[in-house]
CSV table of C-alpha atoms in Angstrom, one decimal:
chain,number,residue,atom,x,y,z
A,306,ASP,CA,-5.7,15.9,-6.5
A,307,GLN,CA,-6.9,12.3,-4.8
A,308,GLN,CA,-7.5,9.2,-7.2
A,309,VAL,CA,-9.2,6.8,-4.4
A,310,LYS,CA,-11.1,8.5,-2.0
A,311,GLN,CA,-12.1,6.5,1.6
A,312,ASN,CA,-14.2,9.7,3.0
A,313,SER,CA,-14.8,8.0,6.1
A,314,PRO,CA,-11.8,8.2,8.2
A,315,SER,CA,-13.0,5.4,11.1
A,316,LEU,CA,-16.4,3.2,11.1
A,317,SER,CA,-17.6,1.2,15.0
A,318,VAL,CA,-19.6,-1.9,14.5
A,319,GLN,CA,-20.5,-4.4,17.0
A,320,GLU,CA,-19.1,-7.7,17.1
A,321,GLY,CA,-21.4,-10.1,15.3
A,322,ARG,CA,-22.9,-8.0,13.1
A,323,ILE,CA,-21.8,-5.8,9.2
A,324,SER,CA,-18.4,-4.2,8.9
A,325,ILE,CA,-19.0,-2.0,4.8
A,326,LEU,CA,-16.1,0.1,4.1
A,327,ASN,CA,-16.7,2.7,1.5
A,328,CYS,CA,-14.1,4.1,-1.4
A,329,ASP,CA,-14.9,6.4,-4.2
A,330,TYR,CA,-12.3,6.4,-7.3
A,331,THR,CA,-11.9,9.2,-10.0
A,332,ASN,CA,-9.9,7.9,-12.3
A,333,SER,CA,-11.7,6.4,-15.0
A,334,MET,CA,-8.2,4.4,-16.2
A,335,PHE,CA,-8.5,2.5,-13.2
A,336,ASP,CA,-9.1,-0.9,-13.2
A,337,TYR,CA,-8.7,-3.6,-11.1
A,338,PHE,CA,-8.8,-2.5,-7.5
A,339,LEU,CA,-7.4,-4.2,-4.1
A,340,TRP,CA,-8.2,-3.2,0.1
A,341,TYR,CA,-4.8,-4.3,2.1
A,342,LYS,CA,-5.6,-4.8,6.0
A,343,LYS,CA,-2.9,-2.6,8.4
A,344,TYR,CA,-2.4,-2.9,12.2
A,345,PRO,CA,-1.0,-1.0,13.9
A,346,ALA,CA,3.2,-1.6,13.6
A,347,GLU,CA,2.9,-3.0,10.7
A,348,GLY,CA,2.8,-3.3,6.4
A,349,PRO,CA,0.0,-3.9,5.1
A,350,THR,CA,-1.6,-7.1,4.0
A,351,PHE,CA,-3.7,-7.8,0.9
A,352,LEU,CA,-7.0,-8.6,1.8
A,353,ILE,CA,-9.1,-8.9,-1.7
A,354,SER,CA,-9.2,-8.3,-5.4
A,355,ILE,CA,-11.7,-6.9,-7.6
A,356,SER,CA,-11.7,-6.6,-11.6
A,357,SER,CA,-12.8,-4.2,-13.2
A,358,ILE,CA,-15.1,-7.2,-15.3
A,359,LYS,CA,-16.6,-8.0,-12.4
A,360,ASP,CA,-18.4,-7.0,-9.6
A,361,LYS,CA,-18.3,-9.0,-6.8
A,362,ASN,CA,-15.8,-11.6,-5.7
A,363,GLU,CA,-16.5,-12.9,-2.5
A,364,ASP,CA,-14.1,-14.3,0.1
A,365,GLY,CA,-15.3,-15.9,3.7
A,366,ARG,CA,-15.8,-13.3,5.4
A,367,PHE,CA,-14.8,-10.6,3.3
A,368,THR,CA,-16.4,-10.1,0.0
A,369,VAL,CA,-16.0,-6.6,-1.8
A,370,PHE,CA,-18.6,-5.2,-4.4
A,371,LEU,CA,-17.7,-3.0,-7.0
A,372,ASN,CA,-20.2,-0.5,-8.9
A,373,LYS,CA,-18.0,0.6,-11.9
A,374,SER,CA,-20.5,3.6,-13.7
A,375,ALA,CA,-20.7,4.7,-10.2
A,376,LYS,CA,-17.1,4.6,-9.3
A,377,HIS,CA,-17.9,2.8,-6.6
A,378,LEU,CA,-16.6,-0.4,-4.6
A,379,SER,CA,-16.9,-1.5,-0.8
A,380,LEU,CA,-15.7,-4.3,1.3
A,381,HIS,CA,-18.7,-6.8,3.8
A,382,ILE,CA,-17.0,-7.8,6.2
A,383,VAL,CA,-19.7,-10.4,7.8
A,384,PRO,CA,-19.4,-10.8,10.5
A,385,SER,CA,-16.7,-8.4,11.5
A,386,GLN,CA,-14.6,-9.9,14.1
A,387,PRO,CA,-13.0,-8.2,17.1
A,388,GLY,CA,-9.2,-9.4,15.3
A,389,ASP,CA,-11.0,-7.4,12.5
A,390,SER,CA,-10.2,-3.7,14.1
A,391,ALA,CA,-7.0,-2.1,11.6
A,392,VAL,CA,-7.1,0.3,8.5
A,393,TYR,CA,-8.1,-1.0,5.9
A,394,PHE,CA,-7.0,0.6,2.5
A,395,CYS,CA,-8.9,1.0,-0.6
A,396,ALA,CA,-5.9,0.4,-3.9
A,397,ALA,CA,-6.5,0.7,-7.6
A,398,ILE,CA,-4.0,-0.1,-10.2
A,399,PRO,CA,-4.9,1.2,-14.3
A,400,TYR,CA,-5.7,0.0,-17.0
A,401,SER,CA,-2.3,-1.7,-18.0
A,402,GLY,CA,-2.5,-0.2,-21.5
A,403,ALA,CA,-1.5,2.9,-19.7
A,404,GLY,CA,2.2,1.2,-19.4
A,405,SER,CA,1.9,1.4,-15.1
A,406,TYR,CA,1.3,-1.5,-12.3
A,407,GLN,CA,1.5,1.7,-10.2
A,408,LEU,CA,-1.5,0.9,-6.5
A,409,THR,CA,-3.0,4.2,-6.0
A,410,PHE,CA,-4.0,4.6,-2.2
A,411,GLY,CA,-6.6,5.6,-0.3
A,412,LYS,CA,-6.2,7.1,3.3
A,413,GLY,CA,-7.4,4.5,4.4
A,414,THR,CA,-10.6,4.2,7.5
A,415,LYS,CA,-10.5,2.8,10.6
A,416,LEU,CA,-12.5,0.1,11.8
A,417,SER,CA,-13.2,-0.6,14.7
A,418,VAL,CA,-15.1,-3.7,16.0
A,419,ILE,CA,-16.4,-3.7,19.3
A,420,PRO,CA,-16.9,-7.1,21.4
Z,259,ASP,CA,10.9,-17.1,6.7
Z,260,THR,CA,9.6,-12.8,6.2
Z,261,ALA,CA,8.5,-12.7,3.0
Z,262,VAL,CA,10.1,-8.9,2.2
Z,263,SER,CA,12.1,-8.1,5.3
Z,264,GLN,CA,13.7,-3.7,6.4
Z,265,THR,CA,16.0,-2.6,8.6
Z,266,PRO,CA,16.6,-0.8,10.6
Z,267,LYS,CA,12.9,-1.2,12.1
Z,268,TYR,CA,13.2,2.7,13.4
Z,269,LEU,CA,16.3,4.9,12.5
Z,270,VAL,CA,15.9,8.5,14.5
Z,271,THR,CA,19.4,10.6,13.2
Z,272,GLN,CA,19.9,14.1,12.6
Z,273,MET,CA,19.0,17.3,9.6
Z,274,GLY,CA,21.8,17.3,7.3
Z,275,ASN,CA,22.6,13.2,7.8
Z,276,ASP,CA,22.7,10.8,5.2
Z,277,LYS,CA,20.9,7.7,6.0
Z,278,SER,CA,20.7,4.6,3.9
Z,279,ILE,CA,17.6,2.0,4.5
Z,280,LYS,CA,17.4,-2.2,3.3
Z,281,CYS,CA,14.4,-4.4,2.0
Z,282,GLU,CA,15.4,-7.7,1.1
Z,283,GLN,CA,12.6,-9.8,-0.1
Z,284,ASN,CA,13.1,-14.3,-1.1
Z,285,LEU,CA,9.0,-14.1,-2.4
Z,286,GLY,CA,10.6,-14.8,-6.4
Z,287,HIS,CA,8.6,-11.1,-6.7
Z,288,ASP,CA,10.3,-9.8,-9.6
Z,289,THR,CA,9.1,-6.0,-9.0
Z,290,MET,CA,10.3,-4.1,-6.4
Z,291,TYR,CA,8.9,-0.7,-4.5
Z,292,TRP,CA,9.4,2.2,-2.0
Z,293,TYR,CA,6.1,3.8,-0.3
Z,294,LYS,CA,6.1,7.1,1.7
Z,295,GLN,CA,3.3,7.2,4.4
Z,296,ASP,CA,3.3,10.8,5.6
Z,297,SER,CA,1.9,12.4,9.0
Z,298,LYS,CA,-1.6,12.1,6.8
Z,299,LYS,CA,-1.1,8.4,6.9
Z,300,PHE,CA,-1.2,8.5,3.1
Z,301,LEU,CA,1.2,5.9,1.2
Z,302,LYS,CA,1.8,7.1,-1.7
Z,303,ILE,CA,4.4,5.8,-4.5
Z,304,MET,CA,8.3,7.3,-4.5
Z,305,PHE,CA,9.8,4.5,-6.5
Z,306,SER,CA,9.7,1.1,-8.6
Z,307,TYR,CA,12.6,-1.2,-10.3
Z,308,ASN,CA,11.4,-4.0,-11.6
Z,309,ASN,CA,14.6,-7.2,-12.9
Z,310,LYS,CA,17.0,-4.0,-11.0
Z,311,GLU,CA,15.7,-1.4,-13.8
Z,312,LEU,CA,13.8,2.2,-12.8
Z,313,ILE,CA,9.9,1.6,-13.6
Z,314,ILE,CA,8.6,3.9,-11.5
Z,315,ASN,CA,9.9,7.1,-9.7
Z,316,GLU,CA,7.4,9.9,-8.4
Z,317,THR,CA,8.1,13.4,-7.5
Z,318,VAL,CA,10.6,12.8,-4.5
Z,319,PRO,CA,13.3,14.8,-4.5
Z,320,ASN,CA,16.7,13.8,-5.6
Z,321,ARG,CA,18.3,13.8,-2.3
Z,322,PHE,CA,16.2,10.0,-2.1
Z,323,SER,CA,18.5,7.5,-3.9
Z,324,PRO,CA,17.0,3.7,-5.3
Z,325,LYS,CA,19.4,1.1,-5.5
Z,326,SER,CA,18.4,-2.7,-7.4
Z,327,PRO,CA,21.6,-4.5,-6.6
Z,328,ASP,CA,19.8,-8.0,-7.4
Z,329,LYS,CA,16.1,-8.5,-7.8
Z,330,ALA,CA,16.2,-9.4,-4.1
Z,331,HIS,CA,16.8,-6.0,-3.6
Z,332,LEU,CA,15.9,-2.2,-3.3
Z,333,ASN,CA,17.4,-0.3,-0.7
Z,334,LEU,CA,16.9,3.3,-0.1
Z,335,HIS,CA,19.1,5.6,0.8
Z,336,ILE,CA,18.4,9.7,1.8
Z,337,ASN,CA,21.1,12.4,2.2
Z,338,SER,CA,20.8,15.4,3.6
Z,339,LEU,CA,18.1,14.7,4.9
Z,340,GLU,CA,15.3,17.7,6.3
Z,341,LEU,CA,12.7,17.5,9.2
Z,342,GLY,CA,9.9,16.9,6.0
Z,343,ASP,CA,11.8,13.6,5.7
Z,344,SER,CA,9.8,12.4,9.1
Z,345,ALA,CA,7.4,8.6,8.2
Z,346,VAL,CA,7.7,6.1,7.8
Z,347,TYR,CA,8.6,4.0,4.7
Z,348,PHE,CA,7.3,0.3,3.7
Z,349,CYS,CA,9.0,-1.5,0.5
Z,350,ALA,CA,6.4,-3.7,-1.7
Z,351,SER,CA,7.3,-7.1,-4.2
Z,352,SER,CA,5.1,-8.3,-6.3
Z,353,TYR,CA,4.9,-9.2,-9.5
Z,354,ARG,CA,5.2,-6.9,-12.2
Z,355,ARG,CA,2.0,-7.8,-14.2
Z,356,GLN,CA,-2.1,-6.5,-15.7
Z,357,GLY,CA,-5.0,-8.1,-12.6
Z,358,SER,CA,-3.3,-9.9,-10.2
Z,359,ASN,CA,-1.1,-7.3,-8.6
Z,360,GLU,CA,-1.6,-7.8,-4.5
Z,361,GLN,CA,1.7,-6.1,-3.3
Z,362,PHE,CA,3.4,-7.2,-0.4
Z,363,PHE,CA,4.8,-4.9,2.0
Z,364,GLY,CA,7.4,-5.1,5.1
Z,365,PRO,CA,6.3,-3.8,8.3
Z,366,GLY,CA,7.6,-0.6,7.5
Z,367,THR,CA,10.6,1.8,8.6
Z,368,ARG,CA,9.4,4.9,10.8
Z,369,LEU,CA,12.0,7.9,10.5
Z,370,THR,CA,12.1,10.3,12.3
Z,371,VAL,CA,14.8,13.5,11.5
Z,372,LEU,CA,15.1,15.8,15.0
């Protein structure tokens, strides 16, 4: 019962183009979403987040879009750079009334940016 | 000035042994976590401690016992290791508050049980 799904295990993009990574969730109690980036042999590092009261959050080349009605979020990277090549994890946290601040992760999407 | 550190980075051991993984954070966070990333690459929460108190305990065999001597440390002890325990274990820390719950992860400990 995957509550956070990243249906594309991998994505290849040319340098300079846009990378779009997608994430779907099933639990309507989720109200905060995060993207993490992971290089091999390292721990995940926080990239960007979005609260459910927003539909967009931007930080430099990274933008996260949230569509609550579709239970879908996406991460856009523009322009993509070779150093962006990594595994990207989508994660979600339920509303605090649920009594937990537990992160639920997707399986990850491996992004390869081709020079 | 590592934020979240884990030792050891690699651990190779025989079935049936008992081993520990240590985690320390110097970020002043009040909550620490252990995650397991299995062969299918899923990152799953195992435990969480807030101010040395256990607040999350997912369905994990009781051979796994976390210990938090203080807010900055959360160690993981594993008894009677089994082949299926082979995985990468990540420690993480954060502030426990609604909304901004960015968790900071350690580099991981790759455990191989032979």
